[in-house]
Amino acid sequence: MNEPVVEDEGAQLWVDRGARRYAPGELLTGGYRLADWRDDDLTAIEFSVLWYTAGQGEEDFFVHHFDRQKAAVLPKRHDETPYRFEVVMPASPLSYDGQIVKVCWAARLRAFFRSGKQRVIETPFWLSLPSDKPPAVETSNGEAAPLR
Amino acid sequence: MNASPATTATPPSRDANPFATCWTRPGALPWRGDIDAVVERLHRCEWRGQVVGPHGSGKSTLILSLIEPLREAGKRPVIVDVLTDDDPQGDTLLVEAFERLPRREQRRRLAQWRESGLGYVVTTHRPLRSWLAPLPVVADAAPDESVVAALYGQLIERRSTPVTLGDALASFASHDGDLRETWFDLYSLHESRRRRTLPPVVAYSERKPAPQDRGATLL
């Protein structure tokens, strides 16, 4: 697996082709593993796909997909087959990397433990039109270069 | 439908800028002073006092940081918006922007809360003075460079930035100790350096109308 993976105590979350761009109407796919989270008396997990704004000023967010599972229905600890998710992406809002405000899409996994503690891991991804030009990224010599 | 070709550009996220509001707003950063000392002073003043400081000095952060210690002390603190909360449910009111009320209304509210046996902590820019019922100053919010350095260190701990501590201290000095403005400044600095573009400049000149043109539109 060469997707960008976020990890926390062995728990993993990733979006397939996470370094690429998803288009409106496309099927977002990915998976997650709970790993050592189970050792902490896990009571439930929530998986969501959402967008939020970040930057300067007030923040806004909207949950596009939400799924909650109680610990009772989770497979046993030894079963490390990753959970798979599939979510059809909406037409908008598209990801936007502005200077003052950013529109960010992310897949998020939140775990609830008996102690009242919560743990969250989140992986961002792009939602953009196929015709959108990729943004410039910094090259090794520090100059901005368009992606090809 | 096919997605565009593979890219390695990082998708936008709250981690893109360590000085975004979500990391720097009141409550997101900890109060860097001695919170136990503030609670102790409040206790000695029968849970009534004021937090004084200029704009962006961390008064709201301190107020939010008081919630947990007050609960541990057996109180029931509640954040109060003086413009909308007529009947707050709690025994210790944490009141922000008390100065938005006219002086007369301030006095009326304080008297009403006192008579009800409530504790209260109000935030003000200048100390409230009263001969009849003086309100002790339990904290003077005045961040210094060591606070900026500590908070800067915390913000960049997990998120890289081209903004240096020197930038942070210079911005803090230029904003007369206003932390909120400092974070806004650093946010913009981070964005402009990350994009490696100059900030947009709009330049134009206006030609003064010639004397014979003046009033032409009035005809």
Coordinates of C-alpha atoms in Angstrom, one line a residue:
Chain A
M1 CA 0.0 0.0 0.0
N2 CA 1.6 3.3 -1.0
E3 CA -1.3 5.6 0.0
P4 CA -0.6 8.4 2.6
V5 CA -1.7 6.8 5.9
V6 CA -2.3 8.5 9.1
E7 CA -1.6 6.5 12.3
D8 CA -2.3 6.7 16.0
E9 CA -1.3 3.9 18.3
G10 CA -1.3 1.5 15.4
A11 CA -4.7 2.6 14.2
Q12 CA -4.6 3.5 10.5
L13 CA -6.8 5.5 8.1
W14 CA -6.2 6.1 4.4
V15 CA -7.9 7.2 1.3
D16 CA -7.2 5.1 -1.8
R17 CA -5.1 7.1 -4.3
G18 CA -5.1 9.7 -1.5
A19 CA -2.4 11.7 -3.3
R20 CA -4.6 12.1 -6.3
R21 CA -7.7 14.2 -6.8
Y22 CA -11.3 13.0 -6.6
A23 CA -13.9 14.4 -8.8
P24 CA -17.5 15.2 -8.0
G25 CA -19.6 12.1 -8.4
E26 CA -16.6 9.8 -8.0
L27 CA -16.5 7.0 -5.5
L28 CA -14.2 7.8 -2.6
T29 CA -12.7 4.6 -1.3
G30 CA -10.3 3.8 1.5
G31 CA -10.0 1.8 4.6
Y32 CA -9.0 1.8 8.3
R33 CA -7.6 -0.5 10.9
L34 CA -8.3 -0.1 14.6
A35 CA -5.2 -2.1 15.9
D36 CA -4.2 -1.0 19.4
W37 CA -7.2 1.2 19.9
R38 CA -9.0 -2.0 20.9
D39 CA -6.7 -2.6 23.8
D40 CA -8.1 0.6 25.4
D41 CA -11.6 -0.6 26.0
L42 CA -13.1 0.8 22.9
T43 CA -16.9 1.4 23.1
A44 CA -17.6 2.8 19.6
I45 CA -16.1 4.3 16.5
E46 CA -17.4 7.0 14.2
F47 CA -16.3 7.3 10.6
S48 CA -17.2 10.4 8.6
V49 CA -16.4 12.2 5.4
L50 CA -16.7 15.9 5.8
W51 CA -15.6 19.3 4.6
Y52 CA -14.6 22.2 6.8
T53 CA -13.2 25.6 6.4
A54 CA -9.9 26.6 7.9
G55 CA -8.0 29.9 7.9
Q56 CA -8.6 33.2 9.5
G57 CA -12.0 33.8 11.2
E58 CA -15.0 31.7 11.8
E59 CA -15.0 28.1 10.8
D60 CA -17.8 26.1 9.1
F61 CA -18.2 22.4 8.4
F62 CA -20.6 19.9 7.0
V63 CA -20.6 16.1 7.4
H64 CA -21.3 14.5 4.1
H65 CA -21.2 10.9 5.3
F66 CA -21.5 9.5 8.8
D67 CA -21.3 5.9 10.1
R68 CA -21.2 4.9 13.8
Q69 CA -20.4 1.4 15.0
K70 CA -20.6 0.1 18.6
A71 CA -17.8 -2.1 19.9
A72 CA -20.1 -5.1 20.1
V73 CA -20.3 -5.3 16.3
L74 CA -16.6 -4.8 15.7
P75 CA -14.7 -7.9 14.7
K76 CA -12.3 -9.5 17.2
R77 CA -8.9 -8.1 17.9
H78 CA -7.0 -10.7 15.9
D79 CA -8.9 -9.9 12.8
E80 CA -6.8 -7.2 11.2
T81 CA -8.5 -7.1 7.8
P82 CA -9.0 -3.4 7.2
Y83 CA -12.5 -2.0 7.2
R84 CA -13.4 -0.6 3.7
F85 CA -15.5 2.4 3.0
E86 CA -17.1 3.8 -0.2
V87 CA -18.7 7.2 -0.4
V88 CA -20.0 9.0 -3.5
M89 CA -18.6 12.5 -3.5
P90 CA -20.9 15.4 -4.0
A91 CA -20.7 18.2 -6.6
S92 CA -19.5 20.8 -4.2
P93 CA -17.8 22.5 -2.4
L94 CA -14.6 21.8 -4.2
S95 CA -11.3 21.8 -2.3
Y96 CA -9.9 25.3 -2.2
D97 CA -6.4 26.3 -0.9
G98 CA -6.9 30.0 -0.5
Q99 CA -4.8 32.5 1.5
I100 CA -7.5 33.6 3.8
V101 CA -9.8 30.6 3.8
K102 CA -9.4 27.0 2.8
V103 CA -12.1 24.5 2.0
C104 CA -10.8 21.1 3.2
W105 CA -12.2 17.7 2.6
A106 CA -11.2 14.9 5.0
A107 CA -12.0 11.4 6.1
R108 CA -12.1 11.2 9.8
L109 CA -12.2 8.3 12.3
R110 CA -13.1 9.0 15.9
A111 CA -12.9 6.3 18.6
F112 CA -14.7 6.5 22.0
F113 CA -13.3 4.7 25.0
R114 CA -14.9 3.6 28.2
S115 CA -12.8 6.1 30.2
G116 CA -14.5 8.9 28.3
K117 CA -11.4 9.6 26.3
Q118 CA -11.6 10.1 22.5
R119 CA -9.0 9.7 19.8
V120 CA -9.3 11.1 16.3
I121 CA -7.3 10.6 13.1
E122 CA -8.1 12.4 9.9
T123 CA -6.7 12.2 6.4
P124 CA -7.3 15.1 3.9
F125 CA -7.9 14.6 0.2
W126 CA -8.7 16.7 -2.8
L127 CA -12.1 17.1 -4.4
S128 CA -11.7 19.0 -7.6
L129 CA -12.9 19.1 -11.2
P130 CA -10.9 16.9 -13.5
S131 CA -10.1 20.0 -15.6
D132 CA -8.6 21.9 -12.7
K133 CA -4.9 22.6 -13.0
P134 CA -2.9 21.1 -10.2
P135 CA -1.5 23.7 -7.9
A136 CA 2.2 24.6 -7.9
V137 CA 4.4 22.8 -5.3
E138 CA 7.8 23.7 -4.1
T139 CA 10.7 22.0 -5.8
S140 CA 13.8 20.9 -4.1
N141 CA 15.6 24.2 -5.0
G142 CA 12.8 26.1 -3.3
E143 CA 11.1 27.4 -6.4
A144 CA 7.4 26.9 -7.2
A145 CA 6.8 24.6 -10.1
P146 CA 3.6 23.4 -11.7
L147 CA 2.8 19.8 -11.2
R148 CA 2.7 17.5 -14.2
Chain B
M1 CA -15.7 9.6 -14.2
N2 CA -11.9 9.8 -14.0
A3 CA -9.9 11.9 -11.7
S4 CA -7.2 14.1 -12.9
P5 CA -3.6 12.8 -13.2
A6 CA -1.7 11.9 -10.1
T7 CA -0.4 14.8 -8.0
T8 CA 1.6 15.0 -4.9
A9 CA 0.3 18.4 -3.7
T10 CA -0.9 18.3 -0.2
P11 CA -4.7 18.7 0.0
P12 CA -5.8 21.8 2.0
S13 CA -6.3 21.0 5.7
R14 CA -6.2 22.7 9.0
D15 CA -2.6 21.5 9.3
A16 CA -1.6 23.6 6.4
N17 CA -1.0 26.7 8.6
P18 CA 0.0 26.4 12.2
F19 CA -1.5 29.9 12.9
A20 CA -5.0 29.2 11.6
T21 CA -7.8 30.3 13.9
C22 CA -8.5 26.7 14.9
W23 CA -5.1 26.5 16.6
T24 CA -4.9 30.0 18.0
R25 CA -8.5 31.0 19.1
P26 CA -9.2 31.4 22.8
G27 CA -9.4 27.9 24.4
A28 CA -7.2 26.3 21.7
L29 CA -4.0 27.6 23.3
P30 CA -3.5 27.2 27.0
W31 CA -3.2 30.0 29.5
R32 CA 0.5 30.4 30.1
G33 CA 0.3 31.9 33.6
D34 CA -0.2 30.3 37.0
I35 CA -3.9 29.3 36.8
D36 CA -3.8 27.9 40.4
A37 CA -2.7 31.3 41.7
V38 CA -5.6 32.9 39.9
V39 CA -8.1 30.4 41.4
E40 CA -6.6 30.9 44.9
R41 CA -7.0 34.7 44.5
L42 CA -10.6 34.2 43.4
H43 CA -11.2 31.9 46.4
R44 CA -9.9 34.6 48.8
C45 CA -12.2 37.2 47.1
E46 CA -15.4 35.0 47.5
W47 CA -15.2 34.0 43.9
R48 CA -15.6 37.5 42.6
G49 CA -13.1 39.4 40.6
Q50 CA -12.0 40.9 37.3
V51 CA -9.5 40.0 34.7
V52 CA -7.9 43.1 33.1
G53 CA -6.0 43.4 29.9
P54 CA -5.9 45.0 26.5
H55 CA -7.3 43.5 23.2
G56 CA -5.8 40.1 22.4
S57 CA -3.9 39.7 25.7
G58 CA -5.5 36.3 26.5
K59 CA -8.4 37.3 28.8
S60 CA -10.8 34.9 27.0
T61 CA -8.2 32.1 27.1
L62 CA -7.8 32.7 30.9
I63 CA -11.6 32.6 31.4
L64 CA -11.9 29.3 29.5
S65 CA -8.9 27.9 31.4
L66 CA -10.7 28.7 34.7
I67 CA -13.6 26.3 34.0
E68 CA -11.9 23.0 35.0
P69 CA -10.2 24.3 38.1
L70 CA -13.4 25.9 39.3
R71 CA -15.2 22.6 38.8
E72 CA -12.5 20.9 40.8
A73 CA -13.1 23.5 43.5
G74 CA -16.8 22.4 43.7
K75 CA -18.2 25.4 41.7
R76 CA -20.5 25.3 38.8
P77 CA -18.9 27.8 36.4
V78 CA -20.8 29.0 33.3
I79 CA -19.7 31.2 30.4
V80 CA -22.0 34.2 30.1
D81 CA -22.7 36.5 27.2
V82 CA -24.0 39.7 28.9
L83 CA -26.0 40.8 25.9
T84 CA -28.0 37.6 25.5
D85 CA -27.9 35.6 28.8
D86 CA -30.6 36.9 31.2
D87 CA -30.8 33.8 33.4
P88 CA -27.4 32.0 33.5
Q89 CA -27.5 28.6 35.1
G90 CA -24.5 28.2 37.4
D91 CA -23.0 29.6 40.6
T92 CA -19.9 31.2 39.2
L93 CA -20.4 33.4 36.1
L94 CA -17.5 33.8 33.7
V95 CA -18.4 37.0 31.9
E96 CA -16.6 38.1 28.7
A97 CA -16.6 41.6 27.3
F98 CA -18.4 43.1 30.3
E99 CA -17.5 46.6 28.9
R100 CA -20.0 46.2 26.2
L101 CA -22.6 47.1 28.8
P102 CA -23.2 50.8 29.8
R103 CA -21.7 51.7 33.2
R104 CA -25.1 51.9 34.8
E105 CA -26.1 48.4 33.6
Q106 CA -22.7 47.1 34.7
R107 CA -23.4 48.3 38.2
R108 CA -27.0 46.9 38.2
R109 CA -25.8 43.5 37.0
L110 CA -23.0 43.3 39.6
A111 CA -25.4 44.2 42.4
Q112 CA -28.0 41.7 41.1
W113 CA -25.4 38.9 41.0
R114 CA -24.1 39.8 44.4
E115 CA -27.5 39.8 46.0
S116 CA -28.2 36.4 44.4
G117 CA -25.0 35.0 46.0
L118 CA -23.3 34.3 42.7
G119 CA -19.6 34.4 42.1
Y120 CA -18.5 36.2 38.9
V121 CA -15.3 36.9 37.0
V122 CA -15.6 39.7 34.4
T123 CA -13.1 40.6 31.7
T124 CA -12.3 44.3 31.1
H125 CA -9.8 46.4 29.2
R126 CA -9.5 48.8 32.1
P127 CA -10.1 48.1 35.8
L128 CA -13.6 48.6 37.0
R129 CA -13.6 51.0 40.0
S130 CA -16.3 51.2 42.6
W131 CA -16.3 52.8 46.0
L132 CA -19.2 50.8 47.2
A133 CA -18.2 47.4 46.1
P134 CA -14.6 47.2 44.8
L135 CA -14.0 44.3 42.5
P136 CA -10.5 42.8 43.0
V137 CA -8.2 42.3 40.0
V138 CA -7.5 38.5 40.1
A139 CA -5.3 38.5 36.9
D140 CA -3.6 41.1 34.8
A141 CA -3.4 39.6 31.3
A142 CA -0.2 41.0 29.9
P143 CA 1.7 38.4 27.7
D144 CA 5.4 39.0 27.3
E145 CA 8.0 37.6 24.8
S146 CA 8.5 34.4 26.8
V147 CA 4.8 33.7 26.4
V148 CA 5.0 34.3 22.7
A149 CA 8.0 32.1 22.4
A150 CA 6.3 29.3 24.3
L151 CA 3.1 29.5 22.3
Y152 CA 5.0 29.7 19.0
G153 CA 6.9 26.6 20.0
Q154 CA 3.7 24.8 20.8
L155 CA 2.1 25.8 17.5
I156 CA 5.0 24.7 15.3
E157 CA 5.6 21.5 17.2
R158 CA 3.7 19.3 14.7
R159 CA 3.4 21.7 11.8
S160 CA 6.3 23.1 9.8
T161 CA 6.4 26.8 8.9
P162 CA 8.8 29.2 7.2
V163 CA 7.9 31.7 9.9
T164 CA 10.6 32.0 12.5
L165 CA 10.5 32.9 16.2
G166 CA 12.2 36.2 15.2
D167 CA 9.2 36.9 13.0
A168 CA 6.8 36.1 15.8
L169 CA 8.6 38.4 18.3
A170 CA 8.9 41.2 15.8
S171 CA 5.1 41.0 15.0
F172 CA 4.3 40.9 18.7
A173 CA 6.3 44.0 19.3
S174 CA 4.8 45.8 16.4
H175 CA 1.2 45.0 17.6
D176 CA 1.9 46.3 21.1
G177 CA 1.5 42.9 22.8
D178 CA -1.7 42.0 21.0
L179 CA -1.4 38.2 20.6
R180 CA -4.5 37.9 18.4
E181 CA -3.1 40.3 15.9
T182 CA 0.2 38.6 16.1
W183 CA -1.3 35.2 15.1
F184 CA -3.2 36.9 12.2
D185 CA 0.1 38.4 11.1
L186 CA 2.0 35.1 11.2
Y187 CA -0.8 33.3 9.4
S188 CA -0.5 35.7 6.5
L189 CA 3.3 35.5 6.6
H190 CA 3.2 31.8 6.5
E191 CA 0.8 31.8 3.5
S192 CA 2.8 34.3 1.5
R193 CA 6.1 32.5 2.2
R194 CA 4.7 29.1 1.5
R195 CA 3.3 30.2 -1.8
R196 CA 6.5 32.0 -2.6
T197 CA 4.6 34.8 -4.2
L198 CA 4.5 38.5 -3.4
P199 CA 1.4 39.7 -1.7
P200 CA -1.0 41.2 -4.3
V201 CA -0.5 44.9 -4.8
V202 CA -3.0 47.1 -6.5
A203 CA -1.5 50.3 -7.8
Y204 CA -3.3 52.9 -9.7
S205 CA -3.3 56.7 -10.1
E206 CA -6.2 59.0 -10.6
R207 CA -6.0 61.9 -13.0
K208 CA -7.5 65.0 -11.6
P209 CA -10.2 66.3 -13.9
A210 CA -9.2 69.3 -15.8
P211 CA -11.0 72.5 -14.8
Q212 CA -13.2 72.5 -18.0
D213 CA -14.3 68.9 -17.2
R214 CA -15.6 69.8 -13.8
G215 CA -19.3 70.1 -13.6
A216 CA -19.7 68.8 -17.1
T217 CA -21.8 66.0 -15.9
L218 CA -24.1 68.4 -14.2
L219 CA -25.2 69.9 -17.4

